[in-house]
CSV table of C-alpha atoms in Angstrom, one decimal:
chain,number,residue,atom,x,y,z
A,1,MET,CA,-0.1,-0.1,0.0
A,2,LEU,CA,3.0,2.2,0.5
A,3,THR,CA,3.7,2.2,-3.5
A,4,LEU,CA,0.0,3.4,-3.7
A,5,CYS,CA,0.9,6.5,-1.7
A,6,ALA,CA,4.2,6.9,-3.2
A,7,VAL,CA,2.3,7.2,-6.7
A,8,ALA,CA,-0.1,9.7,-5.3
A,9,ALA,CA,2.0,11.5,-3.4
A,10,GLY,CA,4.7,11.9,-6.2
A,11,PHE,CA,1.8,12.8,-8.7
A,12,LEU,CA,1.2,15.9,-6.2
A,13,LEU,CA,4.7,16.8,-6.5
A,14,ASP,CA,5.1,16.9,-10.1
A,15,LEU,CA,2.2,19.1,-10.3
A,16,LEU,CA,3.9,21.4,-7.5
A,17,PHE,CA,7.4,21.5,-8.5
A,18,GLY,CA,7.5,20.2,-12.5
A,19,ASP,CA,10.9,19.6,-13.6
A,20,PRO,CA,13.5,22.1,-12.2
A,21,HIS,CA,16.4,21.9,-14.9
A,22,TRP,CA,18.9,22.1,-11.9
A,23,MET,CA,17.5,18.7,-10.6
A,24,PRO,CA,19.3,15.3,-11.8
A,25,HIS,CA,16.6,13.7,-13.6
A,26,PRO,CA,16.8,9.6,-14.8
A,27,VAL,CA,15.8,10.8,-18.3
A,28,ARG,CA,19.3,12.6,-18.5
A,29,TRP,CA,21.1,9.5,-17.2
A,30,PHE,CA,19.4,7.2,-19.8
A,31,GLY,CA,20.3,9.6,-22.2
A,32,ALA,CA,23.8,9.8,-21.3
A,33,ALA,CA,23.9,5.9,-20.9
A,34,ILE,CA,22.7,5.9,-24.3
A,35,VAL,CA,25.3,8.3,-26.1
A,36,ARG,CA,28.1,6.1,-24.1
A,37,LEU,CA,26.8,2.6,-25.4
A,38,GLU,CA,25.7,3.4,-28.8
A,39,PRO,CA,28.9,3.9,-30.3
A,40,PHE,CA,30.1,0.6,-28.3
A,41,LEU,CA,27.7,-1.4,-29.6
A,42,ARG,CA,28.1,-0.5,-32.7
A,43,ARG,CA,32.0,-1.2,-32.9
A,44,ILE,CA,31.6,-4.3,-31.5
A,45,PHE,CA,29.2,-5.7,-33.8
A,46,PRO,CA,29.3,-5.2,-38.1
A,47,ASP,CA,28.4,-2.3,-40.1
A,48,THR,CA,25.5,-4.0,-41.9
A,49,ALA,CA,21.9,-4.0,-41.4
A,50,ARG,CA,22.0,-7.1,-39.4
A,51,GLY,CA,24.8,-6.0,-37.0
A,52,LYS,CA,23.2,-2.6,-36.7
A,53,ARG,CA,19.9,-4.6,-35.5
A,54,THR,CA,21.2,-6.7,-33.4
A,55,ALA,CA,23.4,-4.0,-31.6
A,56,GLY,CA,20.1,-1.3,-31.3
A,57,ALA,CA,18.2,-4.4,-30.0
A,58,ILE,CA,20.8,-5.4,-27.1
A,59,LEU,CA,20.6,-1.6,-26.1
A,60,ALA,CA,16.8,-1.7,-26.0
A,61,VAL,CA,16.8,-4.7,-23.6
A,62,LEU,CA,19.7,-3.8,-21.5
A,63,LEU,CA,18.7,-0.1,-20.5
A,64,PRO,CA,15.4,-0.6,-19.9
A,65,LEU,CA,16.0,-4.1,-17.8
A,66,LEU,CA,18.8,-2.3,-15.5
A,67,ALA,CA,16.7,0.6,-14.8
A,68,PHE,CA,14.5,-1.8,-13.5
A,69,LEU,CA,16.9,-4.1,-11.5
A,70,LEU,CA,19.0,-1.2,-10.1
A,71,SER,CA,16.1,1.0,-8.9
A,72,LEU,CA,14.6,-2.3,-7.2
A,73,ALA,CA,17.7,-2.9,-5.9
A,74,VAL,CA,17.6,0.5,-4.2
A,75,LEU,CA,14.4,0.2,-2.8
A,76,ILE,CA,14.7,-3.3,-1.2
A,77,LEU,CA,17.8,-1.9,0.5
A,78,CYS,CA,15.8,1.3,1.5
A,79,HIS,CA,13.0,-0.7,2.8
A,80,LEU,CA,15.6,-2.9,5.1
A,81,VAL,CA,16.6,0.6,6.6
A,82,SER,CA,13.1,1.7,7.3
A,83,PRO,CA,10.2,1.7,5.1
A,84,TRP,CA,9.5,5.0,5.4
A,85,LEU,CA,13.0,5.5,3.5
A,86,ARG,CA,11.8,3.2,1.0
A,87,PHE,CA,8.3,5.6,0.7
A,88,ALA,CA,10.5,8.9,0.1
A,89,VAL,CA,12.9,7.3,-2.3
A,90,GLU,CA,9.9,5.7,-4.5
A,91,THR,CA,7.9,9.0,-4.4
A,92,PHE,CA,10.6,11.2,-5.3
A,93,TRP,CA,11.1,8.7,-8.5
A,94,CYS,CA,7.6,8.5,-9.1
A,95,TYR,CA,7.7,12.2,-9.2
A,96,GLN,CA,10.5,12.1,-11.5
A,97,VAL,CA,8.9,9.8,-14.0
A,98,LEU,CA,5.8,11.9,-14.6
A,99,ALA,CA,5.6,15.3,-16.7
A,100,THR,CA,2.2,16.7,-16.4
A,101,LYS,CA,3.6,20.2,-15.0
A,102,ALA,CA,6.7,20.4,-17.5
A,103,LEU,CA,4.3,20.0,-20.3
A,104,ARG,CA,2.1,22.9,-19.2
A,105,VAL,CA,5.0,25.2,-18.7
A,106,GLU,CA,7.1,24.6,-22.0
A,107,SER,CA,3.8,24.8,-24.2
A,108,THR,CA,2.8,27.7,-22.1
A,109,LYS,CA,5.8,29.6,-23.1
A,110,VAL,CA,4.9,29.2,-26.6
A,111,GLN,CA,1.3,30.7,-25.9
A,112,ARG,CA,2.8,33.7,-24.2
A,113,GLU,CA,5.1,34.4,-26.7
A,114,LEU,CA,2.6,34.0,-29.3
A,115,GLU,CA,0.4,36.5,-27.5
A,116,ARG,CA,3.0,39.0,-27.2
A,117,GLY,CA,3.4,38.8,-31.1
A,118,ASP,CA,7.0,37.3,-31.1
A,119,LEU,CA,7.0,34.9,-33.4
A,120,PRO,CA,10.6,34.2,-33.5
A,121,ALA,CA,10.3,33.3,-29.8
A,122,ALA,CA,7.5,31.5,-30.2
A,123,ARG,CA,9.3,29.3,-32.7
A,124,ARG,CA,12.4,29.0,-30.6
A,125,ALA,CA,10.3,28.1,-27.5
A,126,VAL,CA,7.9,25.0,-29.4
A,127,SER,CA,11.4,23.8,-31.1
A,128,MET,CA,12.0,22.6,-27.6
A,129,ILE,CA,9.3,20.5,-27.2
A,130,VAL,CA,8.7,19.2,-30.6
A,131,GLY,CA,11.1,16.9,-33.0
A,132,ARG,CA,10.2,19.0,-36.2
A,133,ASP,CA,12.0,22.0,-37.7
A,134,THR,CA,10.2,24.8,-36.9
A,135,GLU,CA,12.3,27.9,-38.1
A,136,CYS,CA,9.4,28.5,-41.2
A,137,LEU,CA,5.8,27.3,-39.0
A,138,THR,CA,3.4,30.2,-39.1
A,139,GLU,CA,1.7,31.5,-36.1
A,140,GLU,CA,-1.3,28.8,-36.5
A,141,GLY,CA,1.4,26.2,-37.3
A,142,VAL,CA,3.1,26.9,-33.9
A,143,ALA,CA,0.2,26.8,-31.9
A,144,LYS,CA,-0.8,23.8,-33.7
A,145,ALA,CA,2.7,22.2,-32.8
A,146,ALA,CA,1.8,22.9,-29.3
A,147,VAL,CA,-1.1,21.6,-29.1
A,148,GLU,CA,-0.1,18.4,-30.8
A,149,THR,CA,2.7,17.5,-28.0
A,150,VAL,CA,0.4,18.2,-25.3
A,151,ALA,CA,-2.0,15.6,-27.0
A,152,GLU,CA,0.5,13.2,-28.0
A,153,ASN,CA,2.6,13.7,-24.6
A,154,SER,CA,-0.7,13.5,-22.4
A,155,SER,CA,0.1,9.7,-23.2
A,156,ASP,CA,3.8,8.8,-23.1
A,157,GLY,CA,4.6,11.5,-20.7
A,158,VAL,CA,1.8,11.3,-18.3
A,159,ILE,CA,-0.9,8.4,-18.4
A,160,ALA,CA,1.6,5.8,-19.8
A,161,PRO,CA,3.7,6.6,-16.8
A,162,LEU,CA,1.2,6.5,-14.4
A,163,PHE,CA,-0.2,3.2,-15.7
A,164,TYR,CA,3.4,1.3,-15.0
A,165,LEU,CA,3.6,3.2,-11.8
A,166,ALA,CA,0.4,1.8,-10.6
A,167,ILE,CA,1.2,-1.8,-11.4
A,168,GLY,CA,4.7,-2.1,-10.4
A,169,GLY,CA,5.7,1.2,-8.5
A,170,ALA,CA,8.8,3.3,-9.5
A,171,PRO,CA,11.1,0.6,-10.4
A,172,LEU,CA,8.2,-0.2,-13.3
A,173,GLY,CA,7.6,3.3,-14.2
A,174,LEU,CA,11.5,4.0,-14.3
A,175,CYS,CA,11.8,0.8,-16.7
A,176,TYR,CA,9.3,2.1,-18.9
A,177,LYS,CA,10.7,5.7,-19.0
A,178,ALA,CA,13.9,4.2,-20.0
A,179,VAL,CA,11.9,2.7,-23.4
A,180,ASN,CA,10.4,6.0,-23.9
A,181,THR,CA,14.2,7.8,-24.1
A,182,LEU,CA,15.5,5.0,-26.3
A,183,ASP,CA,12.8,5.6,-28.6
A,184,SER,CA,13.1,9.4,-28.3
A,185,MET,CA,16.8,9.1,-29.0
A,186,ALA,CA,17.3,6.2,-31.7
A,187,GLY,CA,13.4,5.5,-32.7
A,188,TYR,CA,14.2,7.7,-36.2
A,189,LYS,CA,13.8,6.5,-39.7
A,190,ASN,CA,16.5,8.0,-40.8
A,191,ASP,CA,19.7,6.8,-42.5
A,192,LYS,CA,21.7,6.7,-39.3
A,193,TYR,CA,18.9,5.1,-37.1
A,194,LEU,CA,16.7,2.9,-39.5
A,195,ASP,CA,18.0,-0.4,-38.7
A,196,PHE,CA,19.7,0.4,-35.1
A,197,GLY,CA,16.6,2.0,-33.6
A,198,ARG,CA,14.6,-0.3,-35.0
A,199,ALA,CA,14.3,-2.5,-31.9
A,200,SER,CA,13.8,1.0,-29.7
A,201,ALA,CA,11.1,2.0,-31.7
A,202,LYS,CA,9.0,-1.4,-31.6
A,203,LEU,CA,9.6,-1.6,-27.9
A,204,ASP,CA,8.1,1.7,-27.3
A,205,ASP,CA,5.4,0.9,-29.9
A,206,VAL,CA,4.5,-2.0,-27.4
A,207,TRP,CA,4.7,-0.4,-24.2
A,208,ASN,CA,2.5,2.5,-25.2
A,209,PHE,CA,-0.4,-0.2,-27.0
A,210,LEU,CA,-2.6,-0.5,-23.8
A,211,PRO,CA,-1.9,2.7,-21.9
A,212,ALA,CA,-2.4,5.2,-25.2
A,213,ARG,CA,-5.6,3.5,-25.7
A,214,LEU,CA,-6.7,3.9,-22.1
A,215,ALA,CA,-5.3,7.4,-21.9
A,216,ALA,CA,-7.6,8.5,-25.2
A,217,LEU,CA,-10.8,6.8,-23.4
A,218,CYS,CA,-10.1,8.4,-20.1
A,219,THR,CA,-9.6,12.1,-22.3
A,220,VAL,CA,-12.8,11.6,-23.9
A,221,LEU,CA,-14.2,11.2,-20.1
A,222,ALA,CA,-12.1,14.2,-19.1
A,223,SER,CA,-13.4,16.6,-21.6
A,224,PHE,CA,-17.1,16.1,-20.4
A,225,PHE,CA,-15.5,17.0,-17.0
A,226,CYS,CA,-13.7,20.1,-18.8
A,227,GLY,CA,-17.0,21.5,-20.6
A,228,PHE,CA,-15.3,20.8,-24.2
A,229,ASP,CA,-17.3,18.6,-26.6
A,230,GLY,CA,-16.7,14.8,-25.7
A,231,LYS,CA,-19.2,13.6,-27.8
A,232,ASN,CA,-17.3,14.8,-30.9
A,233,GLY,CA,-13.9,13.8,-29.2
A,234,TRP,CA,-15.3,10.2,-29.0
A,235,ARG,CA,-16.7,10.9,-32.9
A,236,ILE,CA,-13.2,11.9,-34.0
A,237,PHE,CA,-11.8,9.3,-31.8
A,238,ARG,CA,-13.5,6.6,-33.3
A,239,ARG,CA,-12.9,8.0,-37.2
A,240,ASP,CA,-9.4,9.2,-37.1
A,241,ARG,CA,-7.4,7.1,-34.3
A,242,ARG,CA,-5.4,5.4,-36.9
A,243,LYS,CA,-4.3,8.0,-38.9
A,244,SER,CA,-0.8,8.4,-38.1
A,245,ALA,CA,2.4,6.1,-39.0
A,246,SER,CA,2.5,5.4,-35.1
A,247,PRO,CA,0.1,3.0,-33.5
A,248,ASN,CA,-0.2,5.0,-30.5
A,249,SER,CA,0.2,8.5,-31.3
A,250,ALA,CA,-3.1,9.6,-32.9
A,251,GLN,CA,-4.9,8.0,-29.9
A,252,THR,CA,-5.0,10.7,-27.7
A,253,GLU,CA,-4.5,13.2,-30.3
A,254,SER,CA,-7.7,12.4,-31.8
A,255,VAL,CA,-9.8,13.1,-28.7
A,256,TYR,CA,-8.1,16.2,-28.2
A,257,ALA,CA,-8.7,17.3,-32.0
A,258,GLY,CA,-12.3,16.7,-31.7
A,259,ALA,CA,-13.0,17.9,-27.9
A,260,LEU,CA,-11.5,21.0,-28.7
A,261,GLY,CA,-12.9,21.4,-32.2
A,262,LEU,CA,-9.6,21.2,-34.1
A,263,GLN,CA,-7.9,19.9,-36.8
A,264,LEU,CA,-4.3,18.2,-36.2
A,265,LEU,CA,-1.5,17.0,-37.8
A,266,GLY,CA,-1.3,17.3,-41.4
A,267,ASP,CA,2.4,17.8,-43.3
A,268,ALA,CA,5.4,18.8,-41.2
A,269,VAL,CA,9.5,19.0,-41.8
A,270,TYR,CA,11.9,17.0,-40.1
A,271,PHE,CA,15.4,17.3,-40.6
A,272,GLY,CA,14.6,19.7,-43.9
A,273,LYS,CA,12.7,17.0,-45.5
A,274,VAL,CA,8.5,17.0,-45.9
A,275,VAL,CA,6.6,14.0,-44.1
A,276,HIS,CA,3.3,13.7,-45.1
A,277,LYS,CA,0.9,13.0,-42.4
A,278,GLY,CA,-2.9,12.4,-42.5
A,279,SER,CA,-5.2,15.1,-40.7
A,280,ILE,CA,-6.8,14.6,-37.9
A,281,GLY,CA,-10.2,16.1,-36.7
A,282,ASP,CA,-12.1,18.7,-38.7
A,283,PRO,CA,-11.4,22.3,-39.4
A,284,LEU,CA,-14.0,23.9,-37.5
A,285,ARG,CA,-12.1,27.1,-36.5
A,286,PRO,CA,-8.6,28.2,-36.9
A,287,ILE,CA,-6.3,27.1,-34.1
A,288,ALA,CA,-5.6,30.2,-31.6
A,289,PRO,CA,-3.0,30.8,-28.8
A,290,SER,CA,-5.5,29.9,-26.3
A,291,ASP,CA,-5.8,26.6,-27.7
A,292,ILE,CA,-2.7,25.7,-25.9
A,293,LYS,CA,-4.1,26.8,-22.6
A,294,ARG,CA,-7.6,24.4,-23.5
A,295,ALA,CA,-5.2,21.5,-24.1
A,296,ASN,CA,-3.5,21.8,-20.6
A,297,ARG,CA,-7.0,21.8,-19.2
A,298,LEU,CA,-7.8,18.5,-20.9
A,299,LEU,CA,-4.6,17.4,-20.0
A,300,TYR,CA,-4.6,17.7,-16.0
A,301,ALA,CA,-8.4,16.2,-16.1
A,302,SER,CA,-7.4,13.4,-17.7
A,303,ALA,CA,-4.3,12.9,-16.1
A,304,PHE,CA,-6.6,13.3,-12.5
A,305,CYS,CA,-9.1,10.7,-13.7
A,306,PHE,CA,-6.6,8.2,-14.8
A,307,LEU,CA,-4.8,8.7,-11.7
A,308,VAL,CA,-8.0,8.4,-9.2
A,309,LEU,CA,-9.1,5.0,-11.4
A,310,SER,CA,-5.7,3.2,-11.9
A,311,LEU,CA,-5.3,3.8,-7.9
A,312,ALA,CA,-8.9,2.5,-7.2
A,313,VAL,CA,-8.4,-0.5,-9.3
A,314,ARG,CA,-5.1,-1.4,-7.8
A,315,ALA,CA,-6.3,-0.8,-4.3
A,316,ALA,CA,-9.4,-3.1,-4.9
A,317,VAL,CA,-7.0,-5.5,-6.3
A,318,TRP,CA,-5.0,-5.8,-3.3
A,319,LEU,CA,-8.0,-5.7,-1.2
A,320,SER,CA,-9.5,-8.5,-3.0
A,321,LEU,CA,-5.9,-10.7,-2.6
A,322,PHE,CA,-5.6,-9.5,1.0
A,323,PRO,CA,-9.1,-8.9,2.6
A,324,GLY,CA,-7.5,-8.9,5.9
A,325,LEU,CA,-6.1,-5.2,5.4
A,326,LEU,CA,-9.7,-4.2,5.6
């Protein structure tokens, strides 16, 4: 039961403090590990498509496994000293796995620059949270990119971590975060990572498959609480949830598009190349900077709904297995 309390406390800490840049963070550690392991693995395997896939597969398995085992070992040692020490450490890690406030803070910077009329500054701000090229984006393009980022990362930055935290506490949450970091650094379909990053991309798809769909359903529910168009969110979700090269990213994006009455995705430029993406939602009106704030309201509501539901399910399962706890 301490794990349930640690997840809830970590969620609240994330809402309060976000991700201060001065604080050491597991994602930075995972990134540093990838930077060091990638050239090592590339050297010891042949420079062929098969060799690159093998090296990438080893990295995709090794990093999440180490994240899980090392964090589990630390928590066991802490518990031997004191259950409250274990609780404190697990709470801190749960807090670090989540990115609810960080998403709101970074996307709000984009909104603020757009409302000030400083398009170059808005482009710089949005470049910090998207992978596409931003130099030529219009004001509407910048706002759309920010809304899309909130929509997509509501799943893999908030709901999916909560899902794995509720199941396996901080060790499983950190394991998921390692998978997510691998995909963000090596899961590109370009010349460098097409073979090496294949396992990382596929593993991320597998780990996000169920959480992405649960996140979408929870977002539909949250849209009613926020006063948005939940019925249209459900309609667009059913119609457009597969309109993406990724099996997971359009799940939540389609709900956001429908609930907010926007059209998202479309063509984008990555590393100087135009990538053609299908559009999600209907263009009922132009996207405005204020839609970033509305997207964040939906993010917070869906995160809170999922937290309550996931912890309630886990508590019910534990109480059914151990009725003596009542």
